[in-house]
């Protein structure tokens, strides 16, 4: 794309990375100190934007990578944000609600100076949800002395969350898969689907693609996966997971591993868990015709090349999962204007933006004869470079 090397130099590193210590008095009376971080990559178009992830293995390099992906993602869908990401090294599965609340509030306090409705707007990510966003909203607002719902997105509806936000990432993923399927002349009705990860993204992706008549033959979570060639009802599987803590053991299914799930003979594969799942090692065995990346970074660059050569159509994360941040943007706009839109209005706007972004990326994919990820990068970096060049370097 002949990107100006100065711009590349500029965008290689985040503008700011803040690492904070978070002392929390645990339920047993002892103090435990957690590490939290917020990375702000670039903000050419507007406030930094991106989720906060709670995970035992999260680290600064990962959060940096996730922050630049947010810059690229917001540029691909053309919403006026930069990119950021946050993380706290913790295992939320081993913590009480009380401990998680104290951790979240202390983190909000520690990053207070660098977030704000016009500075940096956090959102949910892996193992965080509406509940944590409500605590962030409350902590920030108490410090300001007035309600500031626009400081964070992905909130519960009762405190200014947007209708449709919960399903938004998955809705966007399914829209882009549907557009890809049209190009490949693959009928979604009857198509077989495997979904890796059964959190907010994986679960709703399964539910929404099933509405097109696709068959969910396999799903998984961190405990393992389940497989039934005749298909499962994702809502029923969720009931089982809520009762037992995992999808594993769902009646009428065969237990498989997460690695096996990826290599199943299916039409559509939706990785919706963590990074680095499709690698040079397993990429040659991927049989899906379409990979729709609900997760961030599930495919390595080496795997990308292999999949492209093998004719697997990959809808890359920065396009496929951009529906989440797109509806976050709508939530922020609703909060700033003190309005609330109907679910139909949100979904219609999401549909338009996703289809437009898909078409723009697909056009570059055809013109430049590169895979969809490179095409999406080209679309994004053209926009970012233009904005950076127009603004110039201060001072
Ligand atoms: N964590 C989500 C993502 O990776 C959503 C970010 C947001 O809504 O700001 O895109």
mmCIF file of C-alpha atoms and ligand atoms in Angstrom:
data_model
loop_
_atom_site.group_PDB
_atom_site.id
_atom_site.type_symbol
_atom_site.label_atom_id
_atom_site.label_comp_id
_atom_site.label_asym_id
_atom_site.label_seq_id
_atom_site.Cartn_x
_atom_site.Cartn_y
_atom_site.Cartn_z
ATOM 1 C CA UNK A 1 0.000 0.000 0.000
ATOM 2 C CA UNK A 2 3.084 2.255 0.037
ATOM 3 C CA UNK A 3 2.449 3.361 3.591
ATOM 4 C CA UNK A 4 4.594 6.359 4.481
ATOM 5 C CA UNK A 5 7.436 4.847 6.594
ATOM 6 C CA UNK A 6 7.201 7.749 9.055
ATOM 7 C CA UNK A 7 3.596 6.864 9.772
ATOM 8 C CA UNK A 8 4.544 3.231 10.260
ATOM 9 C CA UNK A 9 7.275 4.298 12.674
ATOM 10 C CA UNK A 10 4.740 6.380 14.560
ATOM 11 C CA UNK A 11 2.135 3.648 14.838
ATOM 12 C CA UNK A 12 4.489 0.847 15.868
ATOM 13 C CA UNK A 13 4.338 1.767 19.542
ATOM 14 C CA UNK A 14 1.456 2.829 21.762
ATOM 15 C CA UNK A 15 1.266 6.450 22.865
ATOM 16 C CA UNK A 16 1.002 5.454 26.482
ATOM 17 C CA UNK A 17 1.102 2.338 28.672
ATOM 18 C CA UNK A 18 0.168 2.599 32.329
ATOM 19 C CA UNK A 19 0.846 -0.245 34.766
ATOM 20 C CA UNK A 20 -0.712 -0.040 38.207
ATOM 21 C CA UNK A 21 -0.627 -2.017 41.456
ATOM 22 C CA UNK A 22 -4.017 -2.892 42.847
ATOM 23 C CA UNK A 23 -4.175 -3.858 46.516
ATOM 24 C CA UNK A 24 -7.423 -5.625 47.396
ATOM 25 C CA UNK A 25 -8.536 -6.825 50.813
ATOM 26 C CA UNK A 26 -9.668 -10.374 50.075
ATOM 27 C CA UNK A 27 -12.580 -12.088 51.823
ATOM 28 C CA UNK A 28 -10.141 -13.847 54.174
ATOM 29 C CA UNK A 29 -8.983 -10.474 55.520
ATOM 30 C CA UNK A 30 -5.559 -10.569 53.801
ATOM 31 C CA UNK A 31 -4.385 -8.043 51.232
ATOM 32 C CA UNK A 32 -3.505 -9.279 47.776
ATOM 33 C CA UNK A 33 -1.833 -7.006 45.227
ATOM 34 C CA UNK A 34 -2.870 -7.426 41.590
ATOM 35 C CA UNK A 35 -1.310 -5.833 38.514
ATOM 36 C CA UNK A 36 -3.471 -3.863 36.102
ATOM 37 C CA UNK A 37 -2.655 -2.086 32.875
ATOM 38 C CA UNK A 38 -4.163 0.260 30.338
ATOM 39 C CA UNK A 39 -2.506 0.781 26.988
ATOM 40 C CA UNK A 40 -3.528 3.647 24.706
ATOM 41 C CA UNK A 41 -2.292 3.059 21.202
ATOM 42 C CA UNK A 42 -3.326 5.970 19.037
ATOM 43 C CA UNK A 43 -6.143 8.510 18.967
ATOM 44 C CA UNK A 44 -6.144 10.153 15.566
ATOM 45 C CA UNK A 45 -9.967 10.242 15.228
ATOM 46 C CA UNK A 46 -11.264 10.562 18.787
ATOM 47 C CA UNK A 47 -11.035 9.047 22.267
ATOM 48 C CA UNK A 48 -9.084 5.852 22.833
ATOM 49 C CA UNK A 49 -11.443 2.884 22.956
ATOM 50 C CA UNK A 50 -11.212 -0.722 23.994
ATOM 51 C CA UNK A 51 -12.117 -3.384 26.501
ATOM 52 C CA UNK A 52 -10.618 -4.552 29.777
ATOM 53 C CA UNK A 53 -9.689 -8.211 30.134
ATOM 54 C CA UNK A 54 -9.373 -10.164 33.379
ATOM 55 C CA UNK A 55 -7.172 -13.217 32.894
ATOM 56 C CA UNK A 56 -4.404 -15.018 34.790
ATOM 57 C CA UNK A 57 -2.113 -14.953 31.729
ATOM 58 C CA UNK A 58 -2.728 -11.421 30.488
ATOM 59 C CA UNK A 59 0.512 -9.422 30.075
ATOM 60 C CA UNK A 60 1.629 -6.011 28.860
ATOM 61 C CA UNK A 61 2.750 -7.213 25.412
ATOM 62 C CA UNK A 62 -0.618 -8.862 24.862
ATOM 63 C CA UNK A 63 -2.484 -5.717 25.922
ATOM 64 C CA UNK A 64 -0.286 -3.632 23.597
ATOM 65 C CA UNK A 65 -1.158 -5.908 20.700
ATOM 66 C CA UNK A 66 -4.849 -5.794 21.577
ATOM 67 C CA UNK A 67 -4.676 -1.974 21.745
ATOM 68 C CA UNK A 68 -3.239 -1.600 18.242
ATOM 69 C CA UNK A 69 -5.874 -4.025 16.966
ATOM 70 C CA UNK A 70 -8.498 -1.695 18.428
ATOM 71 C CA UNK A 71 -6.972 1.275 16.516
ATOM 72 C CA UNK A 72 -7.163 -0.759 13.337
ATOM 73 C CA UNK A 73 -10.635 -2.135 14.089
ATOM 74 C CA UNK A 74 -12.206 1.266 14.716
ATOM 75 C CA UNK A 75 -10.625 2.504 11.483
ATOM 76 C CA UNK A 76 -11.926 -0.480 9.474
ATOM 77 C CA UNK A 77 -15.526 0.318 10.464
ATOM 78 C CA UNK A 78 -14.894 4.066 10.361
ATOM 79 C CA UNK A 79 -15.963 5.104 13.853
ATOM 80 C CA UNK A 80 -14.327 8.160 15.482
ATOM 81 C CA UNK A 81 -12.158 6.408 18.043
ATOM 82 C CA UNK A 82 -8.573 5.412 18.606
ATOM 83 C CA UNK A 83 -7.456 2.123 20.098
ATOM 84 C CA UNK A 84 -6.798 1.043 23.683
ATOM 85 C CA UNK A 85 -6.953 -2.035 25.857
ATOM 86 C CA UNK A 86 -6.815 -2.849 29.523
ATOM 87 C CA UNK A 87 -5.990 -5.926 31.505
ATOM 88 C CA UNK A 88 -5.767 -7.180 35.062
ATOM 89 C CA UNK A 89 -3.754 -10.278 35.912
ATOM 90 C CA UNK A 90 -6.210 -12.275 38.012
ATOM 91 C CA UNK A 91 -8.313 -15.406 37.922
ATOM 92 C CA UNK A 92 -11.896 -14.186 38.180
ATOM 93 C CA UNK A 93 -13.143 -17.777 38.481
ATOM 94 C CA UNK A 94 -11.433 -18.033 41.849
ATOM 95 C CA UNK A 95 -12.639 -14.669 43.169
ATOM 96 C CA UNK A 96 -15.837 -13.668 44.936
ATOM 97 C CA UNK A 97 -18.132 -10.951 43.597
ATOM 98 C CA UNK A 98 -17.029 -8.772 46.501
ATOM 99 C CA UNK A 99 -13.344 -9.188 45.623
ATOM 100 C CA UNK A 100 -14.001 -8.525 41.935
ATOM 101 C CA UNK A 101 -15.897 -5.364 42.799
ATOM 102 C CA UNK A 102 -13.054 -4.012 44.938
ATOM 103 C CA UNK A 103 -10.524 -4.916 42.252
ATOM 104 C CA UNK A 104 -12.546 -3.199 39.521
ATOM 105 C CA UNK A 105 -13.135 -0.055 41.572
ATOM 106 C CA UNK A 106 -9.489 0.229 42.586
ATOM 107 C CA UNK A 107 -8.398 -0.212 38.975
ATOM 108 C CA UNK A 108 -10.836 2.511 37.881
ATOM 109 C CA UNK A 109 -9.413 4.772 40.564
ATOM 110 C CA UNK A 110 -5.840 4.129 39.417
ATOM 111 C CA UNK A 111 -6.535 4.837 35.746
ATOM 112 C CA UNK A 112 -8.943 7.719 36.469
ATOM 113 C CA UNK A 113 -6.564 10.391 35.143
ATOM 114 C CA UNK A 114 -6.240 8.836 31.712
ATOM 115 C CA UNK A 115 -9.825 7.710 31.043
ATOM 116 C CA UNK A 116 -12.913 9.835 30.461
ATOM 117 C CA UNK A 117 -15.674 10.297 27.890
ATOM 118 C CA UNK A 118 -13.382 12.347 25.621
ATOM 119 C CA UNK A 119 -10.106 10.649 26.598
ATOM 120 C CA UNK A 120 -10.508 6.889 26.762
ATOM 121 C CA UNK A 121 -13.697 4.850 27.009
ATOM 122 C CA UNK A 122 -13.313 1.279 28.367
ATOM 123 C CA UNK A 123 -15.644 -1.650 27.631
ATOM 124 C CA UNK A 124 -15.946 -5.379 28.402
ATOM 125 C CA UNK A 125 -13.575 -8.039 27.079
ATOM 126 C CA UNK A 126 -12.590 -11.559 28.178
ATOM 127 C CA UNK A 127 -14.143 -12.360 31.620
ATOM 128 C CA UNK A 128 -15.601 -8.901 32.141
ATOM 129 C CA UNK A 129 -19.233 -7.998 31.571
ATOM 130 C CA UNK A 130 -21.992 -5.467 32.201
ATOM 131 C CA UNK A 131 -21.506 -5.899 35.923
ATOM 132 C CA UNK A 132 -17.902 -4.650 35.893
ATOM 133 C CA UNK A 133 -18.850 -1.787 33.544
ATOM 134 C CA UNK A 134 -21.501 -0.619 36.023
ATOM 135 C CA UNK A 135 -18.843 -0.534 38.788
ATOM 136 C CA UNK A 136 -16.498 1.493 36.548
ATOM 137 C CA UNK A 137 -19.312 3.893 35.723
ATOM 138 C CA UNK A 138 -20.201 4.282 39.397
ATOM 139 C CA UNK A 139 -16.613 4.736 40.629
ATOM 140 C CA UNK A 140 -15.810 7.313 37.961
ATOM 141 C CA UNK A 141 -19.077 9.195 38.531
ATOM 142 C CA UNK A 142 -18.649 9.305 42.315
ATOM 143 C CA UNK A 143 -15.220 10.854 41.840
ATOM 144 C CA UNK A 144 -16.543 13.489 39.413
ATOM 145 C CA UNK A 145 -19.573 14.265 41.549
ATOM 146 C CA UNK A 146 -22.127 13.648 38.798
ATOM 147 C CA UNK A 147 -23.253 10.785 36.572
ATOM 148 C CA UNK A 148 -20.957 10.158 33.597
ATOM 149 C CA UNK A 149 -22.448 7.148 31.763
ATOM 150 C CA UNK A 150 -20.434 7.992 28.630
ATOM 151 C CA UNK A 151 -17.146 7.070 30.369
ATOM 152 C CA UNK A 152 -17.660 3.359 29.698
ATOM 153 C CA UNK A 153 -19.709 1.198 27.313
ATOM 154 C CA UNK A 154 -21.225 -2.237 27.643
ATOM 155 C CA UNK A 155 -23.157 -1.142 30.728
ATOM 156 C CA UNK A 156 -26.408 -2.737 31.919
ATOM 157 C CA UNK A 157 -29.480 -1.243 30.189
ATOM 158 C CA UNK A 158 -30.665 0.134 33.554
ATOM 159 C CA UNK A 159 -27.718 2.559 33.738
ATOM 160 C CA UNK A 160 -27.472 3.692 30.121
ATOM 161 C CA UNK A 161 -26.343 0.562 28.314
ATOM 162 C CA UNK A 162 -27.526 0.216 24.720
ATOM 163 C CA UNK A 163 -30.090 -2.274 23.561
ATOM 164 C CA UNK A 164 -28.347 -4.743 21.283
ATOM 165 C CA UNK A 165 -24.858 -4.225 22.773
ATOM 166 C CA UNK A 166 -24.736 -7.632 24.432
ATOM 167 C CA UNK A 167 -25.213 -9.485 21.137
ATOM 168 C CA UNK A 168 -23.458 -6.848 18.989
ATOM 169 C CA UNK A 169 -20.053 -8.494 18.541
ATOM 170 C CA UNK A 170 -21.655 -11.777 17.525
ATOM 171 C CA UNK A 171 -24.269 -10.098 15.345
ATOM 172 C CA UNK A 172 -21.436 -8.380 13.479
ATOM 173 C CA UNK A 173 -19.523 -11.651 13.162
ATOM 174 C CA UNK A 174 -22.549 -13.434 11.736
ATOM 175 C CA UNK A 175 -23.283 -10.551 9.311
ATOM 176 C CA UNK A 176 -19.728 -10.727 7.926
ATOM 177 C CA UNK A 177 -19.886 -14.538 7.689
ATOM 178 C CA UNK A 178 -23.200 -14.189 5.818
ATOM 179 C CA UNK A 179 -21.586 -11.714 3.379
ATOM 180 C CA UNK A 180 -18.625 -14.061 2.898
ATOM 181 C CA UNK A 181 -20.964 -17.012 2.337
ATOM 182 C CA UNK A 182 -22.807 -15.053 -0.385
ATOM 183 C CA UNK A 183 -19.515 -14.483 -2.230
ATOM 184 C CA UNK A 184 -18.600 -18.165 -1.916
ATOM 185 C CA UNK A 185 -22.134 -19.265 -2.863
ATOM 186 C CA UNK A 186 -22.414 -21.188 0.384
ATOM 187 C CA UNK A 187 -25.935 -21.526 1.737
ATOM 188 C CA UNK A 188 -26.069 -20.725 5.463
ATOM 189 C CA UNK A 189 -29.192 -22.849 5.751
ATOM 190 C CA UNK A 190 -27.949 -26.294 6.665
ATOM 191 C CA UNK A 191 -24.302 -25.218 6.849
ATOM 192 C CA UNK A 192 -22.353 -26.843 9.692
ATOM 193 C CA UNK A 193 -20.701 -24.585 12.260
ATOM 194 C CA UNK A 194 -18.107 -25.114 14.990
ATOM 195 C CA UNK A 195 -17.671 -22.432 17.645
ATOM 196 C CA UNK A 196 -14.613 -22.256 19.871
ATOM 197 C CA UNK A 197 -15.392 -20.392 23.096
ATOM 198 C CA UNK A 198 -18.797 -20.089 24.738
ATOM 199 C CA UNK A 199 -18.527 -16.664 26.364
ATOM 200 C CA UNK A 200 -20.430 -13.572 25.282
ATOM 201 C CA UNK A 201 -19.114 -13.733 21.702
ATOM 202 C CA UNK A 202 -19.209 -17.484 21.021
ATOM 203 C CA UNK A 203 -22.590 -18.049 22.622
ATOM 204 C CA UNK A 204 -24.474 -15.340 20.743
ATOM 205 C CA UNK A 205 -22.659 -16.170 17.502
ATOM 206 C CA UNK A 206 -24.033 -19.715 17.799
ATOM 207 C CA UNK A 207 -27.531 -18.460 18.627
ATOM 208 C CA UNK A 208 -27.604 -15.915 15.799
ATOM 209 C CA UNK A 209 -26.145 -18.108 13.054
ATOM 210 C CA UNK A 210 -28.592 -20.869 14.067
ATOM 211 C CA UNK A 211 -31.367 -18.367 13.208
ATOM 212 C CA UNK A 212 -30.179 -18.583 9.581
ATOM 213 C CA UNK A 213 -30.748 -22.328 9.712
ATOM 214 C CA UNK A 214 -27.109 -23.296 10.221
ATOM 215 C CA UNK A 215 -26.331 -26.337 12.326
ATOM 216 C CA UNK A 216 -24.135 -25.887 15.412
ATOM 217 C CA UNK A 217 -22.244 -29.189 15.450
ATOM 218 C CA UNK A 218 -19.565 -28.291 18.011
ATOM 219 C CA UNK A 219 -18.928 -25.766 20.747
ATOM 220 C CA UNK A 220 -16.282 -25.512 23.462
ATOM 221 C CA UNK A 221 -15.131 -23.585 26.503
ATOM 222 C CA UNK A 222 -11.941 -23.577 28.572
ATOM 223 C CA UNK A 223 -12.852 -27.051 29.922
ATOM 224 C CA UNK A 224 -13.160 -28.698 26.486
ATOM 225 C CA UNK A 225 -15.599 -29.188 23.645
ATOM 226 C CA UNK A 226 -18.654 -31.152 22.564
ATOM 227 C CA UNK A 227 -19.579 -32.545 19.158
ATOM 228 C CA UNK A 228 -22.790 -33.813 17.595
ATOM 229 C CA UNK A 229 -22.943 -34.007 13.765
ATOM 230 C CA UNK A 230 -26.737 -33.529 13.933
ATOM 231 C CA UNK A 231 -26.363 -30.193 15.696
ATOM 232 C CA UNK A 232 -27.131 -28.840 19.175
ATOM 233 C CA UNK A 233 -29.389 -26.068 20.425
ATOM 234 C CA UNK A 234 -26.988 -23.411 21.815
ATOM 235 C CA UNK A 235 -29.566 -22.076 24.272
ATOM 236 C CA UNK A 236 -29.966 -25.547 25.779
ATOM 237 C CA UNK A 237 -26.188 -25.946 25.922
ATOM 238 C CA UNK A 238 -25.990 -22.642 27.824
ATOM 239 C CA UNK A 239 -28.545 -23.909 30.351
ATOM 240 C CA UNK A 240 -26.292 -26.934 30.869
ATOM 241 C CA UNK A 241 -23.207 -24.705 31.232
ATOM 242 C CA UNK A 242 -24.980 -22.495 33.770
ATOM 243 C CA UNK A 243 -25.857 -25.566 35.819
ATOM 244 C CA UNK A 244 -22.568 -27.469 35.591
ATOM 245 C CA UNK A 245 -19.960 -24.812 34.819
ATOM 246 C CA UNK A 246 -19.069 -26.173 31.368
ATOM 247 C CA UNK A 247 -20.519 -27.212 28.013
ATOM 248 C CA UNK A 248 -18.748 -30.548 28.505
ATOM 249 C CA UNK A 249 -21.111 -33.379 29.381
ATOM 250 C CA UNK A 250 -24.051 -31.970 27.446
ATOM 251 C CA UNK A 251 -26.297 -34.975 26.718
ATOM 252 C CA UNK A 252 -26.039 -36.616 23.295
ATOM 253 C CA UNK A 253 -22.609 -35.209 22.433
ATOM 254 C CA UNK A 254 -19.136 -36.633 22.139
ATOM 255 C CA UNK A 255 -16.427 -34.918 24.146
ATOM 256 C CA UNK A 256 -13.642 -33.371 22.041
ATOM 257 C CA UNK A 257 -10.715 -31.085 22.779
ATOM 258 C CA UNK A 258 -10.468 -27.441 21.740
ATOM 259 C CA UNK A 259 -7.753 -28.421 19.261
ATOM 260 C CA UNK A 260 -9.972 -31.124 17.712
ATOM 261 C CA UNK A 261 -12.844 -28.678 17.349
ATOM 262 C CA UNK A 262 -10.756 -26.430 15.103
ATOM 263 C CA UNK A 263 -10.025 -29.265 12.689
ATOM 264 C CA UNK A 264 -13.559 -30.605 12.310
ATOM 265 C CA UNK A 265 -14.988 -31.060 8.839
ATOM 266 C CA UNK A 266 -17.383 -28.105 9.006
ATOM 267 C CA UNK A 267 -18.425 -25.310 6.636
ATOM 268 C CA UNK A 268 -17.864 -22.502 9.108
ATOM 269 C CA UNK A 269 -15.444 -22.163 11.993
ATOM 270 C CA UNK A 270 -15.852 -19.370 14.541
ATOM 271 C CA UNK A 271 -12.884 -19.010 16.893
ATOM 272 C CA UNK A 272 -14.335 -16.919 19.728
ATOM 273 C CA UNK A 273 -11.904 -17.500 22.575
ATOM 274 C CA UNK A 274 -8.298 -16.322 22.798
ATOM 275 C CA UNK A 275 -5.308 -15.554 20.569
ATOM 276 C CA UNK A 276 -3.005 -17.993 18.772
ATOM 277 C CA UNK A 277 -5.354 -20.872 17.996
ATOM 278 C CA UNK A 278 -4.774 -21.325 14.259
ATOM 279 C CA UNK A 279 -1.046 -21.848 13.869
ATOM 280 C CA UNK A 280 1.369 -22.981 11.154
ATOM 281 C CA UNK A 281 1.114 -26.435 12.720
ATOM 282 C CA UNK A 282 -2.671 -26.982 12.507
ATOM 283 C CA UNK A 283 -3.578 -24.584 9.673
ATOM 284 C CA UNK A 284 -3.002 -27.234 6.944
ATOM 285 C CA UNK A 285 -5.685 -29.396 8.592
ATOM 286 C CA UNK A 286 -8.394 -26.722 8.819
ATOM 287 C CA UNK A 287 -11.325 -27.928 6.715
ATOM 288 C CA UNK A 288 -13.765 -25.037 7.180
ATOM 289 C CA UNK A 289 -14.607 -22.963 4.105
ATOM 290 C CA UNK A 290 -15.061 -19.803 6.152
ATOM 291 C CA UNK A 291 -13.305 -18.775 9.354
ATOM 292 C CA UNK A 292 -15.094 -15.884 11.094
ATOM 293 C CA UNK A 293 -12.883 -14.504 13.836
ATOM 294 C CA UNK A 294 -15.007 -13.602 16.830
ATOM 295 C CA UNK A 295 -11.857 -13.571 18.986
ATOM 296 C CA UNK A 296 -9.017 -11.095 18.668
ATOM 297 C CA UNK A 297 -5.872 -12.553 17.127
ATOM 298 C CA UNK A 298 -6.845 -16.243 16.843
ATOM 299 C CA UNK A 299 -4.751 -16.730 13.675
ATOM 300 C CA UNK A 300 -0.993 -16.261 13.408
ATOM 301 C CA UNK A 301 0.534 -14.648 10.274
ATOM 302 C CA UNK A 302 2.039 -18.018 9.238
ATOM 303 C CA UNK A 303 -1.336 -19.716 9.533
ATOM 304 C CA UNK A 304 -2.925 -16.892 7.535
ATOM 305 C CA UNK A 305 -0.706 -17.637 4.538
ATOM 306 C CA UNK A 306 -1.490 -21.349 4.711
ATOM 307 C CA UNK A 307 -5.229 -20.803 4.973
ATOM 308 C CA UNK A 308 -5.161 -18.329 2.080
ATOM 309 C CA UNK A 309 -3.256 -20.788 -0.133
ATOM 310 C CA UNK A 310 -5.673 -23.557 0.811
ATOM 311 C CA UNK A 311 -8.657 -21.440 -0.175
ATOM 312 C CA UNK A 312 -10.045 -20.971 3.331
ATOM 313 C CA UNK A 313 -11.831 -17.617 3.423
ATOM 314 C CA UNK A 314 -10.873 -15.818 6.651
ATOM 315 C CA UNK A 315 -12.952 -12.892 7.870
ATOM 316 C CA UNK A 316 -10.331 -11.250 10.105
ATOM 317 C CA UNK A 317 -10.980 -10.168 13.697
ATOM 318 C CA UNK A 318 -10.617 -6.446 12.980
ATOM 319 C CA UNK A 319 -13.625 -6.763 10.670
ATOM 320 C CA UNK A 320 -15.479 -9.830 11.960
ATOM 321 C CA UNK A 321 -15.685 -8.765 15.613
ATOM 322 C CA UNK A 322 -15.961 -5.004 15.067
ATOM 323 C CA UNK A 323 -19.706 -5.098 15.774
ATOM 324 C CA UNK A 324 -19.006 -4.860 19.511
ATOM 325 C CA UNK A 325 -17.135 -1.602 19.399
ATOM 326 C CA UNK A 326 -19.542 -0.305 16.749
ATOM 327 C CA UNK A 327 -22.490 -0.634 19.128
ATOM 328 C CA UNK A 328 -20.253 0.668 21.948
ATOM 329 C CA UNK A 329 -19.958 3.779 19.815
ATOM 330 C CA UNK A 330 -23.760 3.920 19.530
ATOM 331 C CA UNK A 331 -24.053 3.542 23.307
ATOM 332 C CA UNK A 332 -21.616 6.425 23.804
ATOM 333 C CA UNK A 333 -23.537 8.633 21.361
ATOM 334 C CA UNK A 334 -26.824 7.804 23.113
ATOM 335 C CA UNK A 335 -25.257 8.649 26.498
ATOM 336 C CA UNK A 336 -23.745 11.923 25.274
ATOM 337 C CA UNK A 337 -27.091 13.023 23.852
ATOM 338 C CA UNK A 338 -29.101 11.522 26.756
ATOM 339 C CA UNK A 339 -31.201 9.566 24.315
ATOM 340 C CA UNK A 340 -31.976 5.890 23.965
ATOM 341 C CA UNK A 341 -32.581 4.146 20.686
ATOM 342 C CA UNK A 342 -34.733 1.123 19.982
ATOM 343 C CA UNK A 343 -33.085 -2.237 19.436
ATOM 344 C CA UNK A 344 -34.242 -2.125 15.822
ATOM 345 C CA UNK A 345 -32.531 1.184 15.245
ATOM 346 C CA UNK A 346 -29.267 -0.105 16.757
ATOM 347 C CA UNK A 347 -29.387 -3.339 14.747
ATOM 348 C CA UNK A 348 -30.205 -1.546 11.494
ATOM 349 C CA UNK A 349 -27.278 0.847 11.942
ATOM 350 C CA UNK A 350 -25.001 -2.072 12.854
ATOM 351 C CA UNK A 351 -26.087 -4.026 9.784
ATOM 352 C CA UNK A 352 -25.363 -1.042 7.513
ATOM 353 C CA UNK A 353 -21.919 -0.370 8.972
ATOM 354 C CA UNK A 354 -20.841 -4.005 8.929
ATOM 355 C CA UNK A 355 -21.966 -4.580 5.338
ATOM 356 C CA UNK A 356 -20.287 -1.373 4.208
ATOM 357 C CA UNK A 357 -17.032 -2.293 5.971
ATOM 358 C CA UNK A 358 -17.169 -5.819 4.534
ATOM 359 C CA UNK A 359 -17.676 -4.449 1.006
ATOM 360 C CA UNK A 360 -14.798 -1.978 1.343
ATOM 361 C CA UNK A 361 -12.427 -4.680 2.555
ATOM 362 C CA UNK A 362 -13.654 -7.165 -0.053
ATOM 363 C CA UNK A 363 -13.035 -4.656 -2.828
ATOM 364 C CA UNK A 364 -9.397 -4.227 -1.749
ATOM 365 C CA UNK A 365 -9.126 -8.036 -1.390
ATOM 366 C CA UNK A 366 -10.113 -8.410 -5.032
ATOM 367 C CA UNK A 367 -8.145 -5.460 -6.396
ATOM 368 C CA UNK A 368 -4.888 -6.140 -4.563
ATOM 369 C CA UNK A 369 -5.125 -9.942 -4.580
ATOM 370 C CA UNK A 370 -4.233 -10.190 -0.889
ATOM 371 C CA UNK A 371 -6.028 -12.052 1.873
ATOM 372 C CA UNK A 372 -8.854 -10.382 3.763
ATOM 373 C CA UNK A 373 -6.704 -9.467 6.766
ATOM 374 C CA UNK A 374 -4.199 -7.591 4.629
ATOM 375 C CA UNK A 375 -7.099 -5.952 2.811
ATOM 376 C CA UNK A 376 -8.594 -4.828 6.136
ATOM 377 C CA UNK A 377 -5.212 -3.472 7.241
ATOM 378 C CA UNK A 378 -4.959 -1.519 3.997
ATOM 379 C CA UNK A 379 -8.415 0.020 4.470
ATOM 380 C CA UNK A 380 -7.596 0.934 8.087
ATOM 381 C CA UNK A 381 -4.079 2.274 7.575
ATOM 382 C CA UNK A 382 -5.166 4.425 4.656
ATOM 383 C CA UNK A 383 -7.649 6.128 6.969
ATOM 384 C CA UNK A 384 -5.272 6.385 9.911
ATOM 385 C CA UNK A 385 -2.401 7.677 7.755
ATOM 386 C CA UNK A 386 -4.610 10.313 6.191
ATOM 387 C CA UNK A 387 -5.721 11.531 9.617
ATOM 388 C CA UNK A 388 -2.205 11.512 11.089
ATOM 389 C CA UNK A 389 -0.842 13.381 8.076
ATOM 390 C CA UNK A 390 -3.627 15.959 8.256
ATOM 391 C CA UNK A 391 -3.082 16.579 11.955
ATOM 392 C CA UNK A 392 0.721 16.624 11.781
ATOM 393 C CA UNK A 393 3.058 16.104 14.702
ATOM 394 C CA UNK A 394 2.827 18.270 17.793
ATOM 395 C CA UNK A 395 4.782 20.410 18.637
HETATM 396 N N1 LIG B 1 -13.535 -5.845 23.782
HETATM 397 C C1 LIG B 1 -14.241 -5.637 22.546
HETATM 398 C C2 LIG B 1 -13.267 -5.725 21.386
HETATM 399 O O1 LIG B 1 -12.229 -6.335 21.474
HETATM 400 C C3 LIG B 1 -15.110 -4.388 22.556
HETATM 401 C C4 LIG B 1 -14.386 -3.080 22.720
HETATM 402 C C5 LIG B 1 -15.299 -1.883 22.881
HETATM 403 O O2 LIG B 1 -16.497 -2.002 22.768
HETATM 404 O O3 LIG B 1 -14.742 -0.814 23.147
HETATM 405 O O4 LIG B 1 -13.540 -5.251 20.314
#
